[in-house]
XYZ file of C-alpha atoms in Angstrom:
550
model
C 86.737 116.195 87.361
C 87.706 112.546 86.287
C 85.043 109.995 87.294
C 88.730 107.038 87.396
C 91.339 108.538 90.091
C 94.267 108.264 87.722
C 96.477 111.111 89.643
C 96.096 109.180 93.053
C 96.770 105.483 91.567
C 99.752 106.874 89.753
C 100.900 108.392 93.217
C 99.859 105.483 95.519
C 101.135 102.762 93.279
C 104.960 103.830 94.231
C 103.738 104.377 97.791
C 102.164 101.409 97.724
C 105.191 99.263 96.233
C 107.227 101.287 98.838
C 105.693 99.283 101.803
C 105.799 95.945 99.694
C 109.532 96.455 99.028
C 109.980 97.067 102.692
C 108.128 94.424 103.966
C 109.999 91.144 102.040
C 111.417 89.352 103.948
C 116.049 89.518 103.910
C 117.863 88.095 102.090
C 120.412 85.418 102.652
C 121.862 85.355 99.023
C 122.800 87.137 96.015
C 119.675 85.369 94.512
C 117.472 86.120 97.138
C 118.544 90.011 97.167
C 118.056 89.868 93.215
C 114.261 88.387 93.419
C 113.501 91.277 95.870
C 114.527 93.852 93.730
C 112.541 92.968 90.800
C 109.303 93.933 92.857
C 110.018 97.406 93.207
C 111.571 97.640 89.638
C 108.299 95.866 88.298
C 106.316 98.500 90.106
C 108.351 101.341 88.817
C 107.789 100.557 85.391
C 104.034 100.033 85.961
C 104.204 103.842 87.261
C 105.989 104.755 84.046
C 102.981 103.428 82.142
C 100.286 105.026 84.356
C 102.420 108.375 83.494
C 102.679 108.420 80.512
C 98.591 107.173 80.202
C 98.398 110.859 82.205
C 100.187 112.242 79.285
C 98.390 110.587 76.485
C 94.916 111.624 77.851
C 96.095 115.317 79.219
C 94.421 117.440 75.950
C 97.146 121.126 75.637
C 93.826 122.855 74.755
C 91.448 121.595 77.368
C 91.004 122.708 80.429
C 94.073 124.736 82.638
C 93.702 121.358 85.231
C 92.971 118.496 83.708
C 92.109 114.870 85.505
C 90.978 116.507 88.866
C 90.161 114.928 92.016
C 88.755 116.832 95.088
C 88.122 115.370 98.692
C 87.388 117.228 101.764
C 90.117 116.134 104.092
C 90.229 118.692 107.668
C 86.731 121.314 105.971
C 87.138 123.010 109.088
C 90.471 125.044 108.232
C 89.639 124.670 103.948
C 91.744 121.919 103.859
C 91.021 119.878 100.656
C 92.669 116.191 98.771
C 92.690 118.239 95.292
C 94.789 116.939 92.861
C 95.279 117.887 89.080
C 98.292 118.546 86.341
C 98.646 121.561 83.679
C 101.396 121.018 81.177
C 104.134 121.420 82.769
C 103.169 119.306 86.343
C 102.542 116.148 83.348
C 106.247 116.674 81.810
C 107.726 116.600 85.087
C 105.387 113.189 87.147
C 106.541 112.015 82.937
C 110.475 112.691 83.756
C 110.244 111.602 87.164
C 108.355 108.154 86.168
C 111.345 107.804 83.378
C 113.773 108.231 85.845
C 113.391 106.075 88.721
C 113.337 102.989 87.005
C 116.714 104.071 85.413
C 117.913 104.865 88.873
C 117.239 101.575 90.057
C 118.928 99.266 87.293
C 121.884 101.826 87.518
C 121.788 100.802 91.672
C 121.107 97.553 91.245
C 124.199 96.554 93.366
C 124.313 99.751 95.427
C 122.964 98.032 98.716
C 124.279 94.628 98.749
C 126.216 93.430 101.318
C 130.203 94.870 101.223
C 133.027 92.491 102.203
C 135.531 94.159 105.144
C 138.827 93.754 105.230
C 138.140 90.458 107.714
C 136.812 89.060 104.771
C 133.522 88.610 105.813
C 129.950 90.436 105.082
C 128.303 93.137 106.880
C 125.171 95.073 106.447
C 123.255 97.765 108.129
C 120.101 97.687 107.038
C 118.441 95.251 104.141
C 119.213 95.707 100.594
C 115.511 95.909 99.974
C 115.201 98.871 101.946
C 117.137 101.335 99.601
C 114.519 100.220 96.712
C 111.565 100.915 99.061
C 113.117 103.978 99.831
C 113.464 105.196 96.803
C 109.772 104.118 95.392
C 108.665 106.144 98.899
C 110.580 109.332 97.436
C 108.987 108.534 93.772
C 105.499 108.570 95.160
C 105.823 112.534 97.330
C 107.702 113.763 94.244
C 104.779 112.403 91.988
C 102.548 114.366 94.726
C 103.343 117.439 94.885
C 103.348 117.696 91.315
C 99.264 116.713 91.001
C 98.514 118.849 93.933
C 96.379 122.063 93.956
C 95.686 122.561 97.471
C 98.398 124.669 98.812
C 99.091 122.644 102.181
C 98.906 119.415 100.826
C 101.308 120.157 98.360
C 103.103 121.596 101.706
C 102.901 117.812 103.566
C 104.068 115.918 100.075
C 106.592 119.393 99.795
C 108.381 118.217 103.492
C 108.062 114.446 103.431
C 110.174 113.792 100.492
C 113.027 114.921 102.833
C 112.405 111.995 105.420
C 113.149 109.297 102.748
C 116.094 111.182 100.847
C 118.102 111.390 104.328
C 118.029 108.000 104.477
C 119.055 107.549 100.995
C 122.201 110.177 101.372
C 123.474 109.012 105.497
C 121.809 105.475 105.256
C 123.271 103.608 102.227
C 125.606 106.322 100.625
C 128.496 106.501 98.253
C 131.212 103.801 99.134
C 133.425 103.930 96.439
C 136.170 106.235 99.070
C 135.946 104.522 101.622
C 133.477 103.280 104.609
C 133.095 107.933 105.973
C 130.302 107.347 107.803
C 130.763 110.954 109.165
C 130.533 113.062 106.182
C 128.053 110.856 104.758
C 126.111 111.601 107.665
C 127.692 115.126 107.946
C 126.039 115.399 104.161
C 122.277 114.118 105.537
C 121.708 116.232 107.895
C 123.218 119.275 106.227
C 120.645 118.757 103.622
C 117.409 118.016 105.907
C 119.035 121.087 107.670
C 118.819 123.232 104.776
C 115.000 121.999 103.505
C 113.826 122.387 107.099
C 114.448 125.971 107.378
C 112.920 126.696 104.662
C 110.144 124.820 105.015
C 109.663 125.906 107.981
C 109.897 129.254 107.009
C 107.072 128.162 104.324
C 104.368 126.833 106.950
C 104.125 130.308 108.324
C 103.388 131.750 105.116
C 101.300 129.359 104.451
C 99.222 129.984 107.718
C 99.364 133.543 106.493
C 97.725 132.390 103.301
C 94.808 131.044 105.082
C 94.416 133.435 107.722
C 94.101 136.426 104.636
C 91.293 134.590 103.162
C 89.636 133.218 105.459
C 89.263 137.077 106.676
C 88.275 138.063 103.123
C 85.187 135.407 103.067
C 87.378 133.553 100.194
C 86.667 129.866 101.488
C 83.567 128.175 103.003
C 81.131 128.687 105.754
C 83.653 131.099 107.253
C 86.650 129.454 107.218
C 89.890 130.525 105.001
C 90.642 128.106 102.011
C 94.002 126.632 100.548
C 92.856 125.593 97.130
C 95.064 127.029 94.443
C 92.239 127.410 92.203
C 89.426 129.155 94.373
C 92.785 131.714 95.431
C 93.718 132.447 91.789
C 90.114 133.006 90.664
C 89.623 135.475 94.018
C 92.667 137.501 92.484
C 91.124 137.818 89.179
C 88.022 138.634 90.003
C 89.542 141.364 92.727
C 87.310 139.193 95.812
C 90.970 138.856 97.602
C 93.320 141.288 97.622
C 96.570 141.431 99.686
C 98.398 144.554 100.799
C 101.479 145.210 99.124
C 103.963 144.308 102.351
C 101.444 141.141 102.909
C 101.972 139.913 99.660
C 106.084 140.586 99.659
C 105.895 138.196 103.381
C 103.729 135.676 102.516
C 106.390 135.637 98.383
C 109.483 135.361 100.198
C 108.194 133.191 103.044
C 107.337 130.646 99.493
C 110.418 131.842 98.337
C 112.594 130.694 100.339
C 111.710 127.224 100.763
C 111.200 126.979 96.829
C 115.022 127.929 96.601
C 116.646 126.051 99.168
C 115.370 123.068 97.433
C 116.218 124.723 93.646
C 118.893 125.176 94.979
C 119.503 129.387 93.968
C 123.282 131.094 95.509
C 123.906 131.158 97.981
C 120.956 128.627 99.636
C 122.676 126.357 97.122
C 125.198 124.887 99.686
C 123.975 121.256 100.761
C 123.652 119.828 97.319
C 127.467 119.495 96.725
C 127.894 117.551 99.969
C 124.186 115.357 99.513
C 125.509 114.567 96.164
C 129.145 113.560 96.733
C 128.251 111.609 99.391
C 125.021 110.049 97.751
C 125.564 106.816 95.211
C 125.787 107.927 91.549
C 121.502 106.867 91.399
C 120.528 108.905 94.584
C 122.411 111.452 93.256
C 120.174 111.628 90.526
C 117.025 111.710 92.454
C 118.508 114.387 94.192
C 119.054 116.797 91.572
C 116.784 115.363 89.133
C 114.032 115.016 90.744
C 113.815 116.433 94.175
C 115.542 119.727 93.429
C 112.898 119.864 90.395
C 110.176 120.516 92.800
C 111.333 123.793 94.304
C 112.191 125.501 90.278
C 108.278 124.259 89.643
C 106.616 125.053 93.198
C 107.851 128.747 91.886
C 106.252 128.805 88.479
C 103.029 127.219 90.208
C 102.408 128.903 93.607
C 105.155 131.953 93.265
C 103.809 133.340 90.649
C 100.328 132.481 90.548
C 99.461 133.239 94.290
C 101.629 136.551 94.746
C 101.615 138.010 90.915
C 102.762 141.815 91.899
C 105.333 140.590 94.474
C 107.057 138.186 91.745
C 107.555 141.300 89.455
C 108.745 143.417 92.833
C 111.357 140.694 93.357
C 111.593 139.333 89.795
C 114.650 141.601 89.036
C 116.739 140.778 92.257
C 116.313 136.909 91.665
C 117.624 137.681 88.183
C 120.751 138.733 89.506
C 120.918 136.255 91.773
C 120.298 133.125 89.422
C 123.022 134.954 87.620
C 125.404 134.572 90.033
C 124.659 130.746 90.575
C 125.136 130.476 86.979
C 128.722 131.942 86.812
C 129.130 130.633 90.507
C 128.586 127.249 89.564
C 130.648 126.633 86.487
C 133.295 128.714 87.766
C 133.525 125.819 91.095
C 132.755 122.825 88.493
C 136.380 124.679 86.423
C 138.445 123.729 89.207
C 136.525 120.432 90.913
C 138.947 116.987 91.459
C 135.913 115.000 92.397
C 134.081 114.035 89.307
C 130.026 114.107 91.299
C 131.151 117.568 92.883
C 131.880 118.590 89.560
C 128.533 117.691 87.892
C 127.230 118.847 91.488
C 128.159 122.911 90.686
C 127.460 122.405 87.114
C 123.241 121.634 88.013
C 123.522 124.587 90.067
C 124.958 126.784 87.249
C 121.803 124.678 85.167
C 119.737 125.597 87.686
C 120.649 129.866 87.648
C 119.526 129.342 84.101
C 116.102 127.600 84.618
C 115.338 130.294 87.632
C 116.309 133.173 85.431
C 113.951 131.685 82.629
C 111.268 131.492 85.032
C 111.578 135.237 86.296
C 112.314 136.767 83.425
C 109.010 136.677 83.031
C 108.235 136.291 78.940
C 106.913 133.080 77.345
C 109.986 132.480 75.414
C 112.439 131.870 79.244
C 109.430 130.294 80.536
C 109.187 127.569 77.814
C 113.075 127.009 78.283
C 112.642 126.741 81.817
C 110.488 123.850 81.911
C 111.896 122.350 78.996
C 115.077 123.042 80.915
C 113.880 121.175 83.944
C 113.236 118.072 81.424
C 116.447 118.020 79.754
C 118.609 118.615 82.233
C 116.994 116.116 84.492
C 118.235 113.483 81.055
C 121.127 114.627 80.592
C 122.731 114.710 84.063
C 121.007 111.169 84.645
C 123.237 110.228 81.594
C 126.055 111.806 82.911
C 125.587 111.089 86.344
C 125.128 107.283 85.875
C 127.937 106.584 83.111
C 130.274 108.736 85.876
C 128.761 106.459 88.303
C 129.468 103.119 86.149
C 133.649 104.993 85.324
C 133.744 104.732 89.605
C 132.474 102.010 90.719
C 135.392 100.168 88.404
C 138.181 101.823 89.268
C 136.498 102.867 93.312
C 137.425 106.305 93.106
C 136.123 109.677 92.235
C 139.138 111.398 91.825
C 139.242 112.657 87.894
C 142.846 112.639 88.469
C 143.337 108.901 89.317
C 141.893 108.046 85.480
C 143.241 108.238 81.921
C 142.930 106.273 78.280
C 139.786 105.262 79.554
C 138.797 105.621 75.816
C 141.169 102.770 74.679
C 140.292 100.042 76.934
C 136.100 101.002 76.928
C 134.830 102.810 74.222
C 131.428 102.110 75.043
C 131.892 104.241 78.277
C 134.015 106.641 77.022
C 131.191 107.270 73.978
C 128.289 107.135 76.437
C 130.400 109.268 78.894
C 130.899 111.955 76.094
C 126.973 112.233 75.280
C 126.353 113.180 78.628
C 129.424 115.850 78.784
C 128.138 117.679 75.134
C 124.705 117.398 76.498
C 125.678 118.854 80.052
C 127.368 121.833 78.196
C 124.066 122.302 75.885
C 125.721 121.297 71.947
C 123.177 122.375 69.285
C 121.719 118.971 68.383
C 120.978 117.255 72.086
C 118.236 118.319 73.946
C 119.976 121.000 76.264
C 120.228 123.531 73.848
C 116.541 124.331 72.736
C 116.044 125.281 76.049
C 119.140 126.827 77.252
C 118.792 128.578 73.965
C 115.242 129.742 74.865
C 116.122 130.754 78.216
C 118.946 133.101 77.135
C 116.532 135.312 74.265
C 113.595 135.335 76.351
C 115.601 136.693 79.159
C 117.640 139.086 76.669
C 114.232 140.620 75.291
C 113.858 141.944 78.322
C 117.312 142.002 80.765
C 119.476 142.988 77.538
C 122.407 142.527 80.081
C 121.350 139.690 82.618
C 120.863 137.695 78.758
C 124.470 138.912 77.944
C 126.241 138.258 80.944
C 124.616 134.867 81.334
C 126.214 133.676 78.515
C 129.628 133.216 79.981
C 128.199 129.453 81.965
C 127.729 128.262 78.288
C 132.100 129.532 78.037
C 133.108 127.665 81.339
C 130.421 125.262 80.829
C 132.610 124.060 77.919
C 136.179 124.818 79.935
C 134.771 121.986 82.682
C 133.146 120.105 80.651
C 135.768 118.897 77.829
C 138.512 118.791 80.661
C 136.955 116.651 82.486
C 136.388 114.060 79.962
C 140.101 114.745 78.458
C 141.397 114.160 81.793
C 139.819 110.562 82.420
C 139.558 109.201 78.633
C 142.426 110.198 76.641
C 145.924 110.289 76.962
C 147.895 106.685 78.295
C 146.080 104.618 79.949
C 146.800 104.628 83.661
C 147.674 100.703 84.945
C 144.481 100.825 87.020
C 142.957 101.436 84.273
C 143.894 99.162 82.018
C 141.644 96.166 82.866
C 138.137 97.989 82.756
C 136.177 96.377 81.322
C 133.329 98.192 79.061
C 129.374 99.006 79.059
C 127.855 95.522 79.987
C 124.193 94.607 78.954
C 122.008 95.899 82.397
C 124.579 99.142 82.127
C 124.007 99.698 78.359
C 119.512 99.313 78.486
C 120.400 102.423 81.653
C 122.107 104.913 79.594
C 119.839 103.730 75.833
C 116.736 105.417 76.599
C 118.561 108.383 78.350
C 120.839 108.810 75.256
C 118.070 107.932 72.820
C 115.967 110.972 74.935
C 118.754 113.829 74.403
C 119.257 112.459 70.793
C 115.283 112.867 69.789
C 114.403 116.166 71.951
C 117.357 117.866 70.725
C 116.366 117.510 67.080
C 112.223 116.804 67.979
C 111.582 118.764 71.146
C 107.929 120.091 69.908
C 106.186 116.825 72.037
C 107.124 118.806 75.168
C 106.374 122.176 74.148
C 103.310 121.466 72.421
C 102.060 120.275 76.370
C 104.206 123.120 77.976
C 103.129 126.415 76.116
C 99.349 126.806 76.965
C 100.625 126.317 80.586
C 103.295 129.197 80.105
C 101.222 131.132 78.613
C 98.598 131.202 81.876
C 101.324 131.599 84.019
C 102.233 134.966 81.984
C 97.985 135.842 82.241
C 98.444 135.231 86.068
C 101.118 137.904 85.953
C 99.607 139.725 83.790
C 102.459 140.038 81.980
C 103.424 140.533 77.760
C 105.768 139.885 76.031
C 108.085 143.085 75.094
C 107.605 144.205 72.024
C 110.482 144.791 69.436
C 112.757 147.900 69.748
C 111.856 149.001 66.114
C 108.156 147.195 65.186
C 107.376 146.397 61.788
C 105.284 148.771 60.228
C 102.057 147.941 58.202
C 103.637 149.404 54.997
C 106.882 147.414 55.932
C 105.048 144.755 55.604
C 102.916 145.660 52.399
C 106.209 145.892 51.201
C 108.021 143.061 51.138
C 104.627 141.266 50.032
C 104.879 143.338 46.844
C 108.711 142.544 46.447
C 108.148 138.764 47.183
C 105.571 138.926 44.096
C 107.596 140.787 41.928
C 110.398 137.943 42.010
């Protein structure tokens, strides 16, 4: 157990920053508004420093959960404030900490007052409230990645919905008029879908506690929510589920995570939410919050219910395969830039979930890398698209054309983000998508082969998007476009650098992730499939002798 509560501090810092930011006095001038934004930006940068320290202190060859903290919370029900991180949690905390300050810089003016038809300024909410909500989301996401108590995880898994609801409904995208009804619809749909998933998960969480209490797994005759205690009891045979109970509990957890992820057919809230949110908030949705769902599949579904995971694995693979192709097909037909990226993300989440439930080390390592790389590539594409849309005041693809002639840097960064989205070799998502496909193919060849259709469709929707917006004659409305300025360059440069670096050298992330993947494979009692035609000792000896004779 760590002597210094580093994990608590890493989550508490943005939470405290959110409170302090919300408490700032309302700004009456543009200069004062910018001053108010410095505090949350500074807090997010300090959180990034703490996340980097967590990553540096983490030892890939050490204990499974490190920097652990525990304090009794509600002892009568076996609930504890229990934190710890494995390699998968470490890289996702780092991803979150990298993206939040980037999102803040990109969204610097997204909550500023807007002139109405009468030429006066209107503002329904204080500007700093927008940034306070972003910090609140960061705090709850980080705690979700750190929690090793099932009930504690559930609390933050649900609590993050509240600030996200207000970010979507209260600070929605205003590039296409002021249709508050659409924003409200998207926010309510997001909330209701996820609350329904959370309600079903809560029933499963209670069921898990009841079973542990009946079998005496907790202390003083109570049950337990501690992940480590439960998994150890499962491994030793002290805790056992009936097949029906395990399947029911697995489905309760999986439903909530599939909504959050989102997995087809529980995905329909995502295009609405991303379409109505500002580009920065859309990045928070798909690159940060949704990753909690896929992460939880690895941490809770597979560890707590290994037999049910294997039973339902093939069905989930089919759903993920449908999501890959369905999302890509709908992306091809979109006229709205943000909805195109939303449907592309549904396709990408299909790859992530497919890698998780392929039950191979390559598939799960690829899925974890995909979570990181998808977060970076989607952030790059969405934020550059946001800069593009802010110049034109429209998110319709048909309203653009010839942008690369008047804003070549904007067009170039947009291209890199798009090429990363289609997993071009040399950019970060390629490695993860390749590992997912290889890991799936070794156990489920047919699903692995069909999933490659998603790659072809990704090339189609990305290249068509670039062609229609960036090439061709310069439209009159585009002719006066300004290229990326200093703040926007600061936003996109680290994202492009990460896409290039992790595309050619993914080892720093892989070295942290691989031990956690091996532990997860052990939890579900799975090993990688043996080759169809294993190499014999005689063949090895013959190859060695031939090599020595040359």
